[in-house]
Amino acid sequence: MSKLEKILIISHAHPEIVKGGGQGVAYQLFKELNNRENCQSVFLAYDFINTPNHFGTNFSIRNLNTTEIVISGGNFDHFLFSQLNARLVWKDFRDFLNAFQPTVVHFHHYVHLGLEFIREVRNYSNTIPIIITLHEYLAICNHNGQMVNTQKYELCYEANPANCQKCFPNKTQEDFKLRELYIKSFFNLVDLFICPSNFLLNRYISWGISKEKIQYLDNGQNIIPSVSPRLLKAGEHRSRFAYFGQLNTYKGVLVLLEAVEKLPRKIRQIINLDIYGANLELQSDKFRHKFLELLQKTQDCIQFLGAYQVEEQPKLMANIDWVIVPSIWWENAPLVIEEAFMHKRPVICSNIGGMAEKVEHNISGLHFQVGDSTDLADCIYRAATEPGLWEKLSNGIADRVTIQEVTDQALKIYADIKEKRSRNIGQIS
């Protein structure tokens, strides 16, 4: 790109306000774009926690030395992903577009913001590329994008009005069909959808997005020096495990605790599991009771250490050998897997979705049957006792894709779309 490209990155949250994978990925891309010649990037993030009062405007500057803007003041419909505060879209957001004058708009989410933001970009300009990176299955599934049945927590393989109505009996099948059509009416305005896993990509193709309008692109990582393998004492095994993530039903932490409970006592005497997790207090009484009950039964080899900061992870990773990702939903491109792989720690994960795609069984980690605590217990037993297994799997972890490589590909995507749009508009005129 020879002339100045003004690239607007839009996220549903700012990672310094709310931790999360999607906003973290968007923020990394924003920062790397600003490292490039002929690029100026602005990061626009929604703040659904705070409502700053800045002289009557819904916009505030996040960091004075960068182009990071926070927007608030919305009224969001989570069923339709609709922004009910119309003025926030057609007046405030449009004024922002007119002021920044982007040449590319790349959404990393539409939740909290509203699908109307997509249409307002297209109303603003019929030529600039609109890209959306899809981080989950929200458009497909009303159950927080989990694609898990609300009644029995079983995996859902296809979203259709009949199945969806069973999960949400207060809605009709017609409601769900209209929801799908409404979302797709905005998606039709998008030039390209990006998916960080092929599993996610294929789900959206099955749902109705054209193969020509969707492509795979890894999230990319800020590559940091990896920590060395933990030094072993004489006769010690690679038997230190860790869980990093939210504490809720879908992340499978109860499956993990049940698996450890099933291990023979002689194995529990040589293993250690650190659980780093947040938001236990936000979960249901039933979940919290079960979690604490299982924790009590396994306290001989499990430590619950609470939340952690991303900056702490290299230090935490230095003390462990294996990372366990036991989610009972499909996941997409779990950040914790990439973080483990950056430090050459093999991953034990459920055998579905983006987890199974990122972790190759018996090459860079181990798979177990999703939701099966007995199978997970067998994997932990094997990991802690099989000679040479850790070294084999650690060596099988491939080099990670860098955020610099991903930004190169993103810039090419932007240029290709601009050229195609320009060509099409020229044919029309």
JSON list of C-alpha atoms in Angstrom, two decimals, residues 185-291:
[
{"chain": "A", "resi": 185, "resn": "SER", "atom": "CA", "xyz": [-29.35, -8.89, 6.02]},
{"chain": "A", "resi": 186, "resn": "PHE", "atom": "CA", "xyz": [-26.42, -7.10, 7.69]},
{"chain": "A", "resi": 187, "resn": "PHE", "atom": "CA", "xyz": [-23.89, -9.81, 6.90]},
{"chain": "A", "resi": 188, "resn": "ASN", "atom": "CA", "xyz": [-24.72, -9.35, 3.21]},
{"chain": "A", "resi": 189, "resn": "LEU", "atom": "CA", "xyz": [-23.06, -5.92, 3.43]},
{"chain": "A", "resi": 190, "resn": "VAL", "atom": "CA", "xyz": [-19.74, -7.44, 4.53]},
{"chain": "A", "resi": 191, "resn": "ASP", "atom": "CA", "xyz": [-16.98, -7.99, 1.97]},
{"chain": "A", "resi": 192, "resn": "LEU", "atom": "CA", "xyz": [-15.15, -10.76, 3.80]},
{"chain": "A", "resi": 193, "resn": "PHE", "atom": "CA", "xyz": [-15.42, -12.85, 6.97]},
{"chain": "A", "resi": 194, "resn": "ILE", "atom": "CA", "xyz": [-12.25, -14.10, 8.64]},
{"chain": "A", "resi": 195, "resn": "CYS", "atom": "CA", "xyz": [-12.18, -17.22, 10.83]},
{"chain": "A", "resi": 196, "resn": "PRO", "atom": "CA", "xyz": [-9.21, -18.23, 13.02]},
{"chain": "A", "resi": 197, "resn": "SER", "atom": "CA", "xyz": [-10.17, -21.91, 12.77]},
{"chain": "A", "resi": 198, "resn": "ASN", "atom": "CA", "xyz": [-11.34, -24.04, 9.88]},
{"chain": "A", "resi": 199, "resn": "PHE", "atom": "CA", "xyz": [-13.91, -25.66, 12.13]},
{"chain": "A", "resi": 200, "resn": "LEU", "atom": "CA", "xyz": [-15.58, -22.29, 12.73]},
{"chain": "A", "resi": 201, "resn": "LEU", "atom": "CA", "xyz": [-15.32, -21.46, 9.03]},
{"chain": "A", "resi": 202, "resn": "ASN", "atom": "CA", "xyz": [-17.12, -24.64, 7.99]},
{"chain": "A", "resi": 203, "resn": "ARG", "atom": "CA", "xyz": [-19.87, -24.07, 10.56]},
{"chain": "A", "resi": 204, "resn": "TYR", "atom": "CA", "xyz": [-20.60, -20.66, 9.06]},
{"chain": "A", "resi": 205, "resn": "ILE", "atom": "CA", "xyz": [-20.55, -22.02, 5.51]},
{"chain": "A", "resi": 206, "resn": "SER", "atom": "CA", "xyz": [-23.12, -24.62, 6.57]},
{"chain": "A", "resi": 207, "resn": "TRP", "atom": "CA", "xyz": [-25.16, -21.80, 8.11]},
{"chain": "A", "resi": 208, "resn": "GLY", "atom": "CA", "xyz": [-25.23, -19.94, 4.80]},
{"chain": "A", "resi": 209, "resn": "ILE", "atom": "CA", "xyz": [-22.18, -17.71, 4.31]},
{"chain": "A", "resi": 210, "resn": "SER", "atom": "CA", "xyz": [-20.80, -18.09, 0.79]},
{"chain": "A", "resi": 211, "resn": "LYS", "atom": "CA", "xyz": [-17.42, -19.83, 0.46]},
{"chain": "A", "resi": 212, "resn": "GLU", "atom": "CA", "xyz": [-16.24, -16.86, -1.59]},
{"chain": "A", "resi": 213, "resn": "LYS", "atom": "CA", "xyz": [-16.87, -14.46, 1.30]},
{"chain": "A", "resi": 214, "resn": "ILE", "atom": "CA", "xyz": [-15.09, -16.31, 4.10]},
{"chain": "A", "resi": 215, "resn": "GLN", "atom": "CA", "xyz": [-11.50, -17.39, 4.67]},
{"chain": "A", "resi": 216, "resn": "TYR", "atom": "CA", "xyz": [-9.17, -18.78, 7.31]},
{"chain": "A", "resi": 217, "resn": "LEU", "atom": "CA", "xyz": [-6.60, -16.53, 8.98]},
{"chain": "A", "resi": 218, "resn": "ASP", "atom": "CA", "xyz": [-4.80, -17.37, 12.20]},
{"chain": "A", "resi": 219, "resn": "ASN", "atom": "CA", "xyz": [-5.06, -14.87, 15.04]},
{"chain": "A", "resi": 220, "resn": "GLY", "atom": "CA", "xyz": [-1.30, -14.59, 15.32]},
{"chain": "A", "resi": 221, "resn": "GLN", "atom": "CA", "xyz": [0.70, -14.02, 18.48]},
{"chain": "A", "resi": 222, "resn": "ASN", "atom": "CA", "xyz": [3.15, -11.57, 19.93]},
{"chain": "A", "resi": 223, "resn": "ILE", "atom": "CA", "xyz": [6.05, -13.96, 20.15]},
{"chain": "A", "resi": 224, "resn": "ILE", "atom": "CA", "xyz": [7.82, -13.76, 23.48]},
{"chain": "A", "resi": 225, "resn": "PRO", "atom": "CA", "xyz": [10.83, -15.75, 24.71]},
{"chain": "A", "resi": 226, "resn": "SER", "atom": "CA", "xyz": [9.65, -19.18, 25.79]},
{"chain": "A", "resi": 227, "resn": "VAL", "atom": "CA", "xyz": [10.39, -20.38, 29.29]},
{"chain": "A", "resi": 228, "resn": "SER", "atom": "CA", "xyz": [12.67, -23.38, 29.63]},
{"chain": "A", "resi": 229, "resn": "PRO", "atom": "CA", "xyz": [11.33, -26.78, 30.63]},
{"chain": "A", "resi": 230, "resn": "ARG", "atom": "CA", "xyz": [10.99, -27.24, 34.36]},
{"chain": "A", "resi": 231, "resn": "LEU", "atom": "CA", "xyz": [14.06, -28.80, 35.95]},
{"chain": "A", "resi": 232, "resn": "LEU", "atom": "CA", "xyz": [13.28, -32.24, 37.33]},
{"chain": "A", "resi": 233, "resn": "LYS", "atom": "CA", "xyz": [14.58, -33.75, 40.52]},
{"chain": "A", "resi": 234, "resn": "ALA", "atom": "CA", "xyz": [16.05, -37.24, 40.47]},
{"chain": "A", "resi": 235, "resn": "GLY", "atom": "CA", "xyz": [13.27, -39.71, 39.68]},
{"chain": "A", "resi": 236, "resn": "GLU", "atom": "CA", "xyz": [10.65, -36.98, 39.19]},
{"chain": "A", "resi": 237, "resn": "HIS", "atom": "CA", "xyz": [8.05, -37.21, 36.40]},
{"chain": "A", "resi": 238, "resn": "ARG", "atom": "CA", "xyz": [6.62, -34.55, 34.08]},
{"chain": "A", "resi": 239, "resn": "SER", "atom": "CA", "xyz": [3.57, -34.51, 36.32]},
{"chain": "A", "resi": 240, "resn": "ARG", "atom": "CA", "xyz": [2.69, -30.87, 36.95]},
{"chain": "A", "resi": 241, "resn": "PHE", "atom": "CA", "xyz": [-0.53, -29.78, 35.21]},
{"chain": "A", "resi": 242, "resn": "ALA", "atom": "CA", "xyz": [-2.43, -26.48, 34.99]},
{"chain": "A", "resi": 243, "resn": "TYR", "atom": "CA", "xyz": [-5.82, -25.12, 33.97]},
{"chain": "A", "resi": 244, "resn": "PHE", "atom": "CA", "xyz": [-6.08, -21.49, 32.82]},
{"chain": "A", "resi": 245, "resn": "GLY", "atom": "CA", "xyz": [-9.45, -19.91, 32.07]},
{"chain": "A", "resi": 246, "resn": "GLN", "atom": "CA", "xyz": [-12.89, -18.92, 33.20]},
{"chain": "A", "resi": 247, "resn": "LEU", "atom": "CA", "xyz": [-14.67, -21.05, 35.78]},
{"chain": "A", "resi": 248, "resn": "ASN", "atom": "CA", "xyz": [-18.00, -22.10, 34.28]},
{"chain": "A", "resi": 249, "resn": "THR", "atom": "CA", "xyz": [-19.82, -25.19, 33.08]},
{"chain": "A", "resi": 250, "resn": "TYR", "atom": "CA", "xyz": [-18.78, -24.83, 29.43]},
{"chain": "A", "resi": 251, "resn": "LYS", "atom": "CA", "xyz": [-15.06, -24.66, 30.17]},
{"chain": "A", "resi": 252, "resn": "GLY", "atom": "CA", "xyz": [-15.24, -28.19, 31.57]},
{"chain": "A", "resi": 253, "resn": "VAL", "atom": "CA", "xyz": [-13.46, -27.55, 34.86]},
{"chain": "A", "resi": 254, "resn": "LEU", "atom": "CA", "xyz": [-15.88, -29.90, 36.66]},
{"chain": "A", "resi": 255, "resn": "VAL", "atom": "CA", "xyz": [-14.93, -32.66, 34.21]},
{"chain": "A", "resi": 256, "resn": "LEU", "atom": "CA", "xyz": [-11.30, -32.01, 35.10]},
{"chain": "A", "resi": 257, "resn": "LEU", "atom": "CA", "xyz": [-11.90, -32.20, 38.84]},
{"chain": "A", "resi": 258, "resn": "GLU", "atom": "CA", "xyz": [-13.91, -35.42, 38.43]},
{"chain": "A", "resi": 259, "resn": "ALA", "atom": "CA", "xyz": [-11.05, -36.89, 36.38]},
{"chain": "A", "resi": 260, "resn": "VAL", "atom": "CA", "xyz": [-8.51, -36.19, 39.11]},
{"chain": "A", "resi": 261, "resn": "GLU", "atom": "CA", "xyz": [-10.85, -37.67, 41.71]},
{"chain": "A", "resi": 262, "resn": "LYS", "atom": "CA", "xyz": [-10.87, -40.92, 39.70]},
{"chain": "A", "resi": 263, "resn": "LEU", "atom": "CA", "xyz": [-7.08, -41.26, 39.56]},
{"chain": "A", "resi": 264, "resn": "PRO", "atom": "CA", "xyz": [-5.47, -44.02, 41.64]},
{"chain": "A", "resi": 265, "resn": "ARG", "atom": "CA", "xyz": [-4.02, -42.75, 44.90]},
{"chain": "A", "resi": 266, "resn": "LYS", "atom": "CA", "xyz": [-0.47, -43.65, 43.82]},
{"chain": "A", "resi": 267, "resn": "ILE", "atom": "CA", "xyz": [-0.84, -41.30, 40.84]},
{"chain": "A", "resi": 268, "resn": "ARG", "atom": "CA", "xyz": [-2.38, -38.52, 42.91]},
{"chain": "A", "resi": 269, "resn": "GLN", "atom": "CA", "xyz": [0.71, -38.70, 45.11]},
{"chain": "A", "resi": 270, "resn": "ILE", "atom": "CA", "xyz": [2.99, -37.73, 42.21]},
{"chain": "A", "resi": 271, "resn": "ILE", "atom": "CA", "xyz": [0.88, -35.20, 40.29]},
{"chain": "A", "resi": 272, "resn": "ASN", "atom": "CA", "xyz": [-0.01, -31.58, 40.96]},
{"chain": "A", "resi": 273, "resn": "LEU", "atom": "CA", "xyz": [-2.73, -29.51, 39.29]},
{"chain": "A", "resi": 274, "resn": "ASP", "atom": "CA", "xyz": [-2.88, -25.72, 39.53]},
{"chain": "A", "resi": 275, "resn": "ILE", "atom": "CA", "xyz": [-6.23, -24.13, 38.68]},
{"chain": "A", "resi": 276, "resn": "TYR", "atom": "CA", "xyz": [-6.04, -20.50, 37.61]},
{"chain": "A", "resi": 277, "resn": "GLY", "atom": "CA", "xyz": [-9.59, -19.28, 37.04]},
{"chain": "A", "resi": 278, "resn": "ALA", "atom": "CA", "xyz": [-11.84, -16.29, 37.55]},
{"chain": "A", "resi": 279, "resn": "ASN", "atom": "CA", "xyz": [-15.53, -15.48, 38.06]},
{"chain": "A", "resi": 280, "resn": "LEU", "atom": "CA", "xyz": [-16.47, -18.39, 40.30]},
{"chain": "A", "resi": 281, "resn": "GLU", "atom": "CA", "xyz": [-18.64, -15.94, 42.28]},
{"chain": "A", "resi": 282, "resn": "LEU", "atom": "CA", "xyz": [-20.68, -15.21, 39.15]},
{"chain": "A", "resi": 283, "resn": "GLN", "atom": "CA", "xyz": [-21.73, -18.82, 38.63]},
{"chain": "A", "resi": 284, "resn": "SER", "atom": "CA", "xyz": [-24.88, -20.58, 39.84]},
{"chain": "A", "resi": 285, "resn": "ASP", "atom": "CA", "xyz": [-25.12, -21.95, 43.36]},
{"chain": "A", "resi": 286, "resn": "LYS", "atom": "CA", "xyz": [-25.24, -25.46, 41.92]},
{"chain": "A", "resi": 287, "resn": "PHE", "atom": "CA", "xyz": [-21.99, -24.99, 39.97]},
{"chain": "A", "resi": 288, "resn": "ARG", "atom": "CA", "xyz": [-20.15, -23.36, 42.88]},
{"chain": "A", "resi": 289, "resn": "HIS", "atom": "CA", "xyz": [-21.27, -26.07, 45.30]},
{"chain": "A", "resi": 290, "resn": "LYS", "atom": "CA", "xyz": [-20.09, -28.84, 42.96]},
{"chain": "A", "resi": 291, "resn": "PHE", "atom": "CA", "xyz": [-16.80, -27.09, 42.24]}
]
